[in-house]
XYZ file of C-alpha atoms in Angstrom:
292
model
C 0.000 0.000 0.000
C 1.293 3.472 -0.900
C 0.505 5.544 2.188
C 1.318 8.835 0.482
C -1.177 7.938 -2.224
C -3.791 7.340 0.483
C -3.089 10.775 1.937
C -3.264 12.383 -1.500
C -6.499 10.590 -2.346
C -8.338 11.563 0.817
C -6.421 14.621 2.005
C -4.993 15.193 5.469
C -5.857 18.827 6.156
C -8.402 19.562 8.865
C -10.391 22.807 8.833
C -10.690 23.897 12.456
C -13.580 26.217 11.613
C -15.548 23.335 10.122
C -14.847 21.211 13.203
C -16.124 23.996 15.442
C -19.270 24.443 13.341
C -20.018 20.712 13.532
C -19.581 20.813 17.308
C -22.000 23.730 17.578
C -24.614 21.828 15.568
C -23.992 18.625 17.524
C -24.417 20.401 20.848
C -27.729 21.744 19.605
C -28.860 18.145 18.978
C -27.774 16.618 22.291
C -31.280 16.635 23.759
C -32.414 14.342 20.916
C -30.230 11.636 22.423
C -31.267 12.123 26.036
C -34.824 10.853 25.691
C -35.563 7.500 27.335
C -35.933 5.854 23.935
C -32.564 7.185 22.777
C -30.891 6.167 26.052
C -32.246 2.644 25.605
C -30.753 2.593 22.120
C -27.301 3.603 23.326
C -27.288 0.750 25.847
C -27.445 -1.581 22.842
C -24.279 0.053 21.486
C -22.178 -0.447 24.623
C -19.085 -2.584 24.970
C -19.265 -3.227 28.713
C -15.611 -3.298 29.637
C -13.426 -4.758 32.369
C -9.709 -4.266 31.730
C -8.236 -3.991 35.191
C -4.928 -5.323 36.456
C -6.892 -6.916 39.322
C -9.494 -8.717 37.179
C -10.131 -12.331 38.169
C -12.159 -15.177 36.741
C -14.756 -14.606 39.459
C -15.059 -10.932 38.528
C -15.473 -11.679 34.809
C -17.943 -14.486 35.551
C -19.971 -12.087 37.678
C -19.969 -9.447 34.931
C -21.033 -11.969 32.303
C -23.773 -13.336 34.558
C -25.178 -9.816 34.893
C -25.222 -9.548 31.107
C -26.859 -12.971 30.799
C -29.792 -12.015 33.040
C -29.906 -8.363 31.930
C -33.115 -8.653 29.914
C -34.824 -10.456 32.743
C -34.187 -7.512 35.058
C -34.497 -4.645 32.562
C -37.117 -6.130 30.267
C -37.663 -3.016 28.122
C -33.968 -2.182 27.661
C -31.874 -3.926 24.978
C -28.808 -5.751 26.224
C -25.350 -4.299 25.507
C -23.597 -5.231 22.269
C -20.489 -6.804 23.773
C -18.367 -7.517 26.786
C -14.720 -6.483 26.430
C -12.099 -8.333 28.483
C -8.379 -9.038 28.557
C -7.070 -11.969 26.477
C -6.740 -14.370 29.392
C -10.449 -14.025 30.166
C -11.887 -14.569 26.686
C -12.546 -18.263 27.287
C -14.035 -17.479 30.712
C -16.435 -14.983 29.115
C -17.353 -17.447 26.368
C -18.298 -20.177 28.829
C -20.240 -17.732 30.994
C -22.197 -16.152 28.131
C -23.016 -19.389 26.344
C -25.218 -18.985 23.277
C -26.290 -15.376 23.854
C -26.129 -12.694 21.162
C -23.696 -10.650 23.250
C -20.366 -10.479 21.433
C -17.074 -11.233 23.147
C -14.474 -8.561 22.510
C -10.874 -8.647 23.635
C -8.026 -6.198 23.611
C -4.943 -7.815 22.100
C -1.825 -7.170 20.060
C 0.276 -5.859 22.923
C -2.469 -3.704 24.454
C -2.237 -0.974 25.674
C 1.215 0.161 24.471
C 1.551 -1.955 21.315
C 5.296 -1.938 21.907
C 6.157 -5.551 21.247
C 7.074 -7.789 18.315
C 4.554 -7.886 15.500
C 4.776 -11.692 15.583
C 3.652 -11.597 19.222
C 0.821 -9.221 18.368
C -0.412 -11.417 15.546
C -0.156 -14.585 17.640
C -2.062 -13.038 20.534
C -4.842 -11.920 18.190
C -5.034 -15.380 16.635
C -5.165 -16.948 20.110
C -8.004 -14.780 21.410
C -9.965 -15.511 18.250
C -9.359 -19.234 18.695
C -10.545 -18.956 22.295
C -13.822 -17.383 21.207
C -13.390 -13.650 20.640
C -15.810 -12.212 18.086
C -14.141 -8.798 18.121
C -10.537 -7.736 18.662
C -9.363 -4.274 19.727
C -5.728 -3.514 18.892
C -3.582 -0.398 19.279
C -1.926 1.224 16.298
C 1.865 1.311 16.540
C 2.058 4.956 17.557
C 5.844 4.939 17.744
C 6.031 4.085 14.054
C 3.180 6.454 13.207
C 4.672 9.456 14.998
C 8.051 8.734 13.369
C 6.161 8.947 10.041
C 7.020 5.342 9.295
C 3.586 4.869 7.825
C 4.439 1.742 5.848
C 5.375 -0.098 9.055
C 2.260 1.260 10.786
C 0.002 -0.133 8.094
C 1.937 -3.370 7.668
C 1.395 -4.358 11.312
C -2.361 -3.912 11.034
C -2.438 -5.802 7.734
C -0.474 -8.689 9.251
C -2.919 -8.920 12.164
C -5.901 -8.623 9.813
C -4.467 -11.518 7.832
C -4.148 -13.696 10.933
C -7.824 -13.504 11.884
C -11.007 -14.450 10.075
C -12.662 -11.926 7.807
C -15.831 -12.048 9.905
C -13.964 -11.208 13.134
C -14.430 -7.511 13.836
C -11.136 -5.632 14.060
C -11.117 -2.340 15.959
C -7.975 -0.214 15.688
C -7.256 2.211 18.532
C -5.483 5.357 17.355
C -5.039 6.849 20.868
C -6.147 10.345 19.894
C -4.950 11.853 23.180
C -1.357 11.021 22.260
C -1.503 12.523 18.766
C -0.101 16.025 18.221
C -2.966 17.567 16.247
C -6.221 16.867 14.440
C -4.455 16.306 11.124
C -2.649 13.373 12.761
C -6.027 12.018 13.932
C -7.226 12.093 10.334
C -4.070 10.446 8.998
C -4.210 7.697 11.619
C -7.889 7.035 10.882
C -7.244 6.799 7.145
C -4.324 4.412 7.617
C -6.312 2.183 9.976
C -9.204 1.903 7.544
C -6.907 1.321 4.581
C -5.213 -1.517 6.488
C -8.480 -3.340 7.158
C -10.025 -1.871 10.314
C -13.742 -2.457 10.789
C -13.803 0.232 13.487
C -11.538 3.114 14.374
C -11.430 3.669 18.113
C -10.429 6.752 20.074
C -8.474 5.476 23.035
C -7.266 2.649 25.234
C -8.584 4.447 28.293
C -5.103 4.019 29.767
C -3.694 7.477 28.973
C -4.459 10.843 30.555
C -6.461 12.181 27.588
C -9.106 9.836 26.255
C -11.864 10.645 23.776
C -12.502 14.280 22.875
C -15.345 15.737 20.801
C -12.907 17.411 18.389
C -11.090 14.149 17.669
C -14.365 12.299 17.111
C -15.510 14.943 14.616
C -12.309 14.398 12.627
C -12.582 10.610 12.845
C -16.183 10.794 11.615
C -15.154 13.042 8.721
C -12.438 10.565 7.737
C -14.905 7.678 7.927
C -17.384 9.595 5.758
C -14.794 10.427 3.117
C -13.466 6.868 3.084
C -16.936 5.365 2.760
C -17.855 7.738 -0.056
C -14.828 6.775 -2.150
C -14.438 3.084 -1.301
C -17.857 1.878 -0.152
C -16.343 0.576 3.104
C -18.504 1.803 5.991
C -16.138 1.746 8.950
C -17.506 1.997 12.469
C -16.451 4.372 15.240
C -15.848 3.331 18.832
C -15.620 5.940 21.564
C -13.585 5.003 24.620
C -11.687 6.839 27.303
C -13.497 8.936 29.904
C -17.112 8.541 28.747
C -18.995 8.259 32.024
C -22.302 10.118 31.668
C -25.349 9.968 29.443
C -24.717 13.590 28.467
C -21.221 12.761 27.204
C -22.531 9.776 25.277
C -25.293 11.909 23.776
C -22.782 14.450 22.477
C -20.768 11.744 20.734
C -23.931 10.307 19.216
C -24.901 13.782 18.023
C -21.473 14.273 16.426
C -21.669 10.987 14.532
C -25.265 11.694 13.483
C -24.336 15.186 12.307
C -21.370 14.031 10.207
C -22.410 10.540 9.092
C -26.164 10.472 9.558
C -28.488 8.844 12.075
C -28.167 5.533 10.228
C -24.627 5.178 11.595
C -26.001 4.884 15.137
C -26.341 1.120 15.332
C -24.103 -1.409 17.044
C -22.728 -2.371 13.621
C -21.084 1.032 13.157
C -21.110 2.791 16.537
C -19.926 1.650 19.936
C -19.009 3.169 23.262
C -16.576 1.274 25.448
C -17.302 1.955 29.089
C -17.902 0.612 32.548
C -19.470 3.323 34.715
C -21.468 4.730 31.768
C -23.769 1.709 31.772
C -24.938 2.424 35.310
C -25.475 6.102 34.512
C -27.603 5.235 31.493
C -29.681 2.746 33.457
C -30.193 5.302 36.232
C -31.405 7.907 33.719
C -33.786 5.452 32.072
C -35.207 4.065 35.312
C -35.305 7.399 37.141
C -33.450 6.062 40.162
C -29.859 5.333 41.089
C -28.730 1.982 39.737
C -25.347 0.341 40.328
C -25.886 -2.846 38.383
C -22.474 -3.247 36.752
């Protein structure tokens, strides 16, 4: 792949004034996504996440059990799209969830730093898929990207994409909080999609700056431009610091404003979170809920 050709084809410049105008319009639409019906919808787009250094099999089993019985407790609220766990707990989650429609997602490929051998990254991704992962979240090699070694950046993603099945969803984290400017966010998004990403994702949640509205606007613009020219409708996953319904609503409004309301399904929009789920449930039910 000729990365410079990709940049020439899609462009890398970001108009700050356009970004600001989109944010103004999105903020004006936030209330659309704070109705009970809209809050129920966003629950169905959640990747309920547990990626702690102190996770145990018991903790993951408990989380998966709560997802298993979710509809029995909240009968009028759709269950979340996926559970996202560390590689060593993929099999645990698979056994616990059984034959449900809830997807099993796993971070892999040297998460969260991505600073290991590409062979190790590819093997880990293949292993989590073999153990039952339906979706895999990897981190772009930011060291290579920031050094402008774009060929190596893309090659790693392509190698991993080649090691997993075509129907396994690949999400590529571009760690927007570590990128120097919005033009870099656009370049990283374009490279990830060109290398085979099914989703571009904001953050690992392990750095000081997670998702930001400005970065998501630029990601959505890149996704729109890429879809228009290639037909590949890449999804967007928001992760890193999304804790309230109001924050989630703003990100939904941004994606709706740039890409259209049709992008707001679990096939093309996700939010990775832990505390957000409880906040959404509390808003919907009108009482404090600490379910997850």
